[in-house]
């Protein structure tokens, strides 16, 4: 029975990695839709978010079933609880990719991002895709070093986000209020995407060590 239980735990971890892969595809496609004003691709991201939600719900249901049937303790209990929380973070990352796609749909056929900011958002999208790829790797490996590396990658997203607000606040913005709001929201979506990745890294640290502070995070990453 214990072997069956551990096999089920391993399957939950495998499914979390698969969920991270779905989220990676969502942020990649939503960024492309944003840069190209591709409404069909945006609609695809919006529709596919349901698959992410369903995968998260299935993971949580199986985790609850494991709690009910096996009454795990110690590291096994941490694994089940951390898995449920990580699935929630990944689901919210999928929601953020959907939010980007919804801005694309709202502004179509116009581009939501002015030409001079395209390179910045292209970079933000690339970092977001990289960071969720690293999340999947960390879930699979449970490496504390790899988990800490996620925070370092997220730092660049934070810098780009702050720089975006500097651009908006300089007084030279020529694209109107609506565009300014879109850019601020889009930048925030990518920044929060990274924050959720850092939260997953923190949960992996807790899973491995049993210590909530196994991976020290800046205060900004404590927000949910």
mmCIF file of C-alpha atoms in Angstrom:
data_model
loop_
_atom_site.group_PDB
_atom_site.id
_atom_site.type_symbol
_atom_site.label_atom_id
_atom_site.label_comp_id
_atom_site.label_asym_id
_atom_site.label_seq_id
_atom_site.Cartn_x
_atom_site.Cartn_y
_atom_site.Cartn_z
ATOM 1 C CA UNK A 1 0.000 0.000 0.000
ATOM 2 C CA UNK A 2 2.846 2.406 0.784
ATOM 3 C CA UNK A 3 4.370 1.780 -2.629
ATOM 4 C CA UNK A 4 1.039 2.527 -4.273
ATOM 5 C CA UNK A 5 0.814 5.719 -2.239
ATOM 6 C CA UNK A 6 4.276 6.870 -3.295
ATOM 7 C CA UNK A 7 3.501 6.012 -6.903
ATOM 8 C CA UNK A 8 0.457 8.261 -6.652
ATOM 9 C CA UNK A 9 2.584 11.046 -5.166
ATOM 10 C CA UNK A 10 5.030 10.724 -8.060
ATOM 11 C CA UNK A 11 2.134 10.950 -10.503
ATOM 12 C CA UNK A 12 0.957 14.173 -8.863
ATOM 13 C CA UNK A 13 4.459 15.634 -9.340
ATOM 14 C CA UNK A 14 4.476 14.501 -12.978
ATOM 15 C CA UNK A 15 1.109 16.152 -13.533
ATOM 16 C CA UNK A 16 2.349 19.381 -11.937
ATOM 17 C CA UNK A 17 5.180 19.445 -14.470
ATOM 18 C CA UNK A 18 2.638 18.884 -17.260
ATOM 19 C CA UNK A 19 0.575 21.766 -15.869
ATOM 20 C CA UNK A 20 3.664 23.998 -15.939
ATOM 21 C CA UNK A 21 4.133 23.056 -19.604
ATOM 22 C CA UNK A 22 0.570 24.127 -20.377
ATOM 23 C CA UNK A 23 1.194 27.443 -18.646
ATOM 24 C CA UNK A 24 4.440 27.913 -20.602
ATOM 25 C CA UNK A 25 2.548 27.435 -23.859
ATOM 26 C CA UNK A 26 -0.117 29.907 -22.713
ATOM 27 C CA UNK A 27 2.334 32.701 -21.880
ATOM 28 C CA UNK A 28 4.306 32.071 -25.072
ATOM 29 C CA UNK A 29 1.166 32.274 -27.216
ATOM 30 C CA UNK A 30 -0.299 35.254 -25.391
ATOM 31 C CA UNK A 31 2.957 37.190 -25.807
ATOM 32 C CA UNK A 32 3.022 36.402 -29.505
ATOM 33 C CA UNK A 33 -0.609 37.464 -29.807
ATOM 34 C CA UNK A 34 0.232 40.705 -28.002
ATOM 35 C CA UNK A 35 3.181 41.559 -30.227
ATOM 36 C CA UNK A 36 1.393 40.642 -33.444
ATOM 37 C CA UNK A 37 -2.153 41.771 -32.530
ATOM 38 C CA UNK A 38 -3.230 38.214 -33.405
ATOM 39 C CA UNK A 39 -6.797 37.975 -32.144
ATOM 40 C CA UNK A 40 -7.265 34.365 -33.233
ATOM 41 C CA UNK A 41 -4.266 33.291 -31.164
ATOM 42 C CA UNK A 42 -5.532 35.406 -28.265
ATOM 43 C CA UNK A 43 -8.896 33.655 -28.451
ATOM 44 C CA UNK A 44 -7.093 30.315 -28.451
ATOM 45 C CA UNK A 45 -5.244 31.224 -25.239
ATOM 46 C CA UNK A 46 -8.481 32.356 -23.607
ATOM 47 C CA UNK A 47 -10.262 29.132 -24.569
ATOM 48 C CA UNK A 48 -7.378 26.885 -23.514
ATOM 49 C CA UNK A 49 -7.264 28.414 -20.047
ATOM 50 C CA UNK A 50 -10.141 26.100 -19.191
ATOM 51 C CA UNK A 51 -7.833 23.117 -19.735
ATOM 52 C CA UNK A 52 -5.425 24.579 -17.175
ATOM 53 C CA UNK A 53 -8.268 25.091 -14.714
ATOM 54 C CA UNK A 54 -9.517 21.540 -15.195
ATOM 55 C CA UNK A 55 -6.014 20.113 -14.743
ATOM 56 C CA UNK A 56 -5.610 22.081 -11.507
ATOM 57 C CA UNK A 57 -9.011 20.896 -10.239
ATOM 58 C CA UNK A 58 -8.120 17.275 -11.017
ATOM 59 C CA UNK A 59 -4.793 17.573 -9.204
ATOM 60 C CA UNK A 60 -6.430 19.059 -6.141
ATOM 61 C CA UNK A 61 -9.162 16.414 -6.106
ATOM 62 C CA UNK A 62 -6.594 13.626 -6.213
ATOM 63 C CA UNK A 63 -4.524 15.294 -3.503
ATOM 64 C CA UNK A 64 -7.565 15.554 -1.253
ATOM 65 C CA UNK A 65 -8.306 11.906 -1.949
ATOM 66 C CA UNK A 66 -4.759 11.006 -0.898
ATOM 67 C CA UNK A 67 -5.191 12.945 2.338
ATOM 68 C CA UNK A 68 -8.461 11.162 3.054
ATOM 69 C CA UNK A 69 -7.272 7.639 2.219
ATOM 70 C CA UNK A 70 -3.679 7.665 3.432
ATOM 71 C CA UNK A 71 -3.547 10.205 6.291
ATOM 72 C CA UNK A 72 0.062 11.059 5.395
ATOM 73 C CA UNK A 73 2.466 12.531 7.940
ATOM 74 C CA UNK A 74 5.838 14.319 7.888
ATOM 75 C CA UNK A 75 7.387 14.679 4.423
ATOM 76 C CA UNK A 76 4.517 12.899 2.674
ATOM 77 C CA UNK A 77 2.026 15.342 4.160
ATOM 78 C CA UNK A 78 4.206 18.267 3.074
ATOM 79 C CA UNK A 79 4.302 16.860 -0.441
ATOM 80 C CA UNK A 80 0.519 16.615 -0.722
ATOM 81 C CA UNK A 81 -0.144 20.048 0.762
ATOM 82 C CA UNK A 82 2.635 21.744 -1.229
ATOM 83 C CA UNK A 83 1.371 20.112 -4.423
ATOM 84 C CA UNK A 84 -2.102 21.574 -3.913
ATOM 85 C CA UNK A 85 -0.652 25.022 -3.335
ATOM 86 C CA UNK A 86 1.671 24.795 -6.329
ATOM 87 C CA UNK A 87 -1.206 23.787 -8.570
ATOM 88 C CA UNK A 88 -2.983 26.953 -7.420
ATOM 89 C CA UNK A 89 0.029 29.116 -8.261
ATOM 90 C CA UNK A 90 0.340 27.539 -11.691
ATOM 91 C CA UNK A 91 -3.367 28.013 -12.342
ATOM 92 C CA UNK A 92 -3.044 31.706 -11.494
ATOM 93 C CA UNK A 93 -0.080 31.991 -13.845
ATOM 94 C CA UNK A 94 -2.359 30.601 -16.543
ATOM 95 C CA UNK A 95 -4.936 33.235 -15.624
ATOM 96 C CA UNK A 96 -2.323 35.957 -16.096
ATOM 97 C CA UNK A 97 -1.511 34.633 -19.566
ATOM 98 C CA UNK A 98 -5.251 34.762 -20.279
ATOM 99 C CA UNK A 99 -5.394 38.364 -19.044
ATOM 100 C CA UNK A 100 -2.709 39.315 -21.569
ATOM 101 C CA UNK A 101 -4.736 37.653 -24.320
ATOM 102 C CA UNK A 102 -7.879 39.480 -23.200
ATOM 103 C CA UNK A 103 -6.135 42.838 -23.637
ATOM 104 C CA UNK A 104 -5.214 41.764 -27.163
ATOM 105 C CA UNK A 105 -8.847 40.919 -27.887
ATOM 106 C CA UNK A 106 -10.072 44.186 -26.355
ATOM 107 C CA UNK A 107 -7.791 46.369 -28.512
ATOM 108 C CA UNK A 108 -7.982 44.408 -31.766
ATOM 109 C CA UNK A 109 -7.352 45.330 -34.573
ATOM 110 C CA UNK A 110 -5.013 47.884 -32.975
ATOM 111 C CA UNK A 111 -1.827 46.885 -31.190
ATOM 112 C CA UNK A 112 -2.091 47.215 -27.419
ATOM 113 C CA UNK A 113 1.647 47.912 -27.133
ATOM 114 C CA UNK A 114 3.242 50.979 -28.779
ATOM 115 C CA UNK A 115 6.116 50.222 -31.146
ATOM 116 C CA UNK A 116 8.779 51.681 -28.834
ATOM 117 C CA UNK A 117 7.812 49.196 -26.083
ATOM 118 C CA UNK A 118 7.576 46.064 -28.209
ATOM 119 C CA UNK A 119 11.138 44.982 -27.406
ATOM 120 C CA UNK A 120 10.495 45.344 -23.677
ATOM 121 C CA UNK A 121 7.363 43.217 -23.750
ATOM 122 C CA UNK A 122 9.066 40.696 -25.991
ATOM 123 C CA UNK A 123 11.761 40.390 -23.327
ATOM 124 C CA UNK A 124 9.201 40.135 -20.528
ATOM 125 C CA UNK A 125 7.447 37.346 -22.388
ATOM 126 C CA UNK A 126 10.701 35.483 -22.953
ATOM 127 C CA UNK A 127 11.596 35.704 -19.263
ATOM 128 C CA UNK A 128 8.110 34.573 -18.245
ATOM 129 C CA UNK A 129 8.350 31.530 -20.523
ATOM 130 C CA UNK A 130 11.830 30.762 -19.192
ATOM 131 C CA UNK A 131 10.794 31.063 -15.573
ATOM 132 C CA UNK A 132 7.808 28.723 -15.847
ATOM 133 C CA UNK A 133 10.049 26.243 -17.641
ATOM 134 C CA UNK A 134 12.388 26.422 -14.666
ATOM 135 C CA UNK A 135 9.420 25.909 -12.347
ATOM 136 C CA UNK A 136 8.644 22.620 -14.052
ATOM 137 C CA UNK A 137 12.270 21.569 -13.684
ATOM 138 C CA UNK A 138 12.348 22.478 -9.996
ATOM 139 C CA UNK A 139 9.158 20.527 -9.286
ATOM 140 C CA UNK A 140 10.697 17.488 -10.953
ATOM 141 C CA UNK A 141 14.163 17.772 -9.392
ATOM 142 C CA UNK A 142 13.302 19.361 -6.014
ATOM 143 C CA UNK A 143 16.656 21.127 -6.251
ATOM 144 C CA UNK A 144 17.078 24.009 -3.823
ATOM 145 C CA UNK A 145 19.766 25.555 -6.025
ATOM 146 C CA UNK A 146 17.448 25.552 -9.028
ATOM 147 C CA UNK A 147 14.656 26.966 -6.872
ATOM 148 C CA UNK A 148 16.858 29.862 -5.767
ATOM 149 C CA UNK A 149 17.806 30.525 -9.411
ATOM 150 C CA UNK A 150 14.141 31.246 -10.184
ATOM 151 C CA UNK A 151 14.265 34.259 -7.878
ATOM 152 C CA UNK A 152 17.301 35.598 -9.757
ATOM 153 C CA UNK A 153 15.498 35.336 -13.096
ATOM 154 C CA UNK A 154 12.452 37.042 -11.618
ATOM 155 C CA UNK A 155 14.605 40.003 -10.598
ATOM 156 C CA UNK A 156 14.903 41.025 -14.261
ATOM 157 C CA UNK A 157 11.120 40.976 -14.630
ATOM 158 C CA UNK A 158 10.849 43.241 -11.591
ATOM 159 C CA UNK A 159 13.362 45.681 -13.077
ATOM 160 C CA UNK A 160 11.524 45.791 -16.412
ATOM 161 C CA UNK A 161 8.235 46.354 -14.587
ATOM 162 C CA UNK A 162 9.664 49.277 -12.611
ATOM 163 C CA UNK A 163 11.209 50.720 -15.766
ATOM 164 C CA UNK A 164 7.816 50.570 -17.469
ATOM 165 C CA UNK A 165 6.255 52.709 -14.773
ATOM 166 C CA UNK A 166 9.156 55.154 -15.099
ATOM 167 C CA UNK A 167 8.346 55.503 -18.805
ATOM 168 C CA UNK A 168 4.680 56.120 -18.013
ATOM 169 C CA UNK A 169 5.491 58.683 -15.314
ATOM 170 C CA UNK A 170 8.051 60.725 -17.248
ATOM 171 C CA UNK A 171 5.436 62.982 -18.825
ATOM 172 C CA UNK A 172 6.468 62.273 -22.410
ATOM 173 C CA UNK A 173 3.793 59.618 -23.020
ATOM 174 C CA UNK A 174 2.046 60.361 -26.323
ATOM 175 C CA UNK A 175 -0.330 57.422 -26.697
ATOM 176 C CA UNK A 176 -3.223 58.496 -24.486
ATOM 177 C CA UNK A 177 -4.677 57.336 -21.195
ATOM 178 C CA UNK A 178 -6.179 54.085 -22.478
ATOM 179 C CA UNK A 179 -2.847 52.939 -23.844
ATOM 180 C CA UNK A 180 -1.100 53.917 -20.612
ATOM 181 C CA UNK A 181 -3.564 51.807 -18.615
ATOM 182 C CA UNK A 182 -3.088 48.853 -20.974
ATOM 183 C CA UNK A 183 0.691 49.036 -20.710
ATOM 184 C CA UNK A 184 0.581 49.335 -16.913
ATOM 185 C CA UNK A 185 -1.728 46.332 -16.632
ATOM 186 C CA UNK A 186 0.237 44.210 -19.079
ATOM 187 C CA UNK A 187 3.490 44.940 -17.291
ATOM 188 C CA UNK A 188 1.843 44.040 -13.997
ATOM 189 C CA UNK A 189 0.577 40.732 -15.408
ATOM 190 C CA UNK A 190 4.098 39.671 -16.381
ATOM 191 C CA UNK A 191 5.517 40.840 -13.048
ATOM 192 C CA UNK A 192 2.910 38.861 -11.097
ATOM 193 C CA UNK A 193 3.558 35.839 -13.335
ATOM 194 C CA UNK A 194 7.139 35.882 -12.107
ATOM 195 C CA UNK A 195 6.074 36.364 -8.496
ATOM 196 C CA UNK A 196 3.952 33.220 -8.609
ATOM 197 C CA UNK A 197 6.935 31.313 -10.005
ATOM 198 C CA UNK A 198 8.993 32.494 -7.032
ATOM 199 C CA UNK A 199 6.202 31.353 -4.710
ATOM 200 C CA UNK A 200 6.379 27.871 -6.239
ATOM 201 C CA UNK A 201 10.122 27.899 -5.604
ATOM 202 C CA UNK A 202 9.449 28.759 -1.967
ATOM 203 C CA UNK A 203 6.986 25.874 -1.705
ATOM 204 C CA UNK A 204 9.572 23.475 -3.124
ATOM 205 C CA UNK A 205 11.997 24.693 -0.462
ATOM 206 C CA UNK A 206 9.436 23.949 2.218
ATOM 207 C CA UNK A 207 8.677 20.553 0.689
ATOM 208 C CA UNK A 208 12.351 19.531 0.711
ATOM 209 C CA UNK A 209 13.416 20.922 4.092
ATOM 210 C CA UNK A 210 10.236 21.317 6.121
ATOM 211 C CA UNK A 211 11.315 24.908 6.820
ATOM 212 C CA UNK A 212 9.179 27.784 5.574
ATOM 213 C CA UNK A 213 12.233 30.011 5.217
ATOM 214 C CA UNK A 214 14.420 27.514 3.383
ATOM 215 C CA UNK A 215 14.562 29.950 0.479
ATOM 216 C CA UNK A 216 14.744 33.554 1.596
ATOM 217 C CA UNK A 217 12.527 35.837 -0.466
ATOM 218 C CA UNK A 218 12.247 39.613 -0.637
ATOM 219 C CA UNK A 219 9.154 41.047 1.011
ATOM 220 C CA UNK A 220 7.587 41.830 -2.367
ATOM 221 C CA UNK A 221 7.327 38.093 -3.090
ATOM 222 C CA UNK A 222 5.278 37.464 0.035
ATOM 223 C CA UNK A 223 2.245 39.056 -1.577
ATOM 224 C CA UNK A 224 -0.257 36.735 -3.227
#
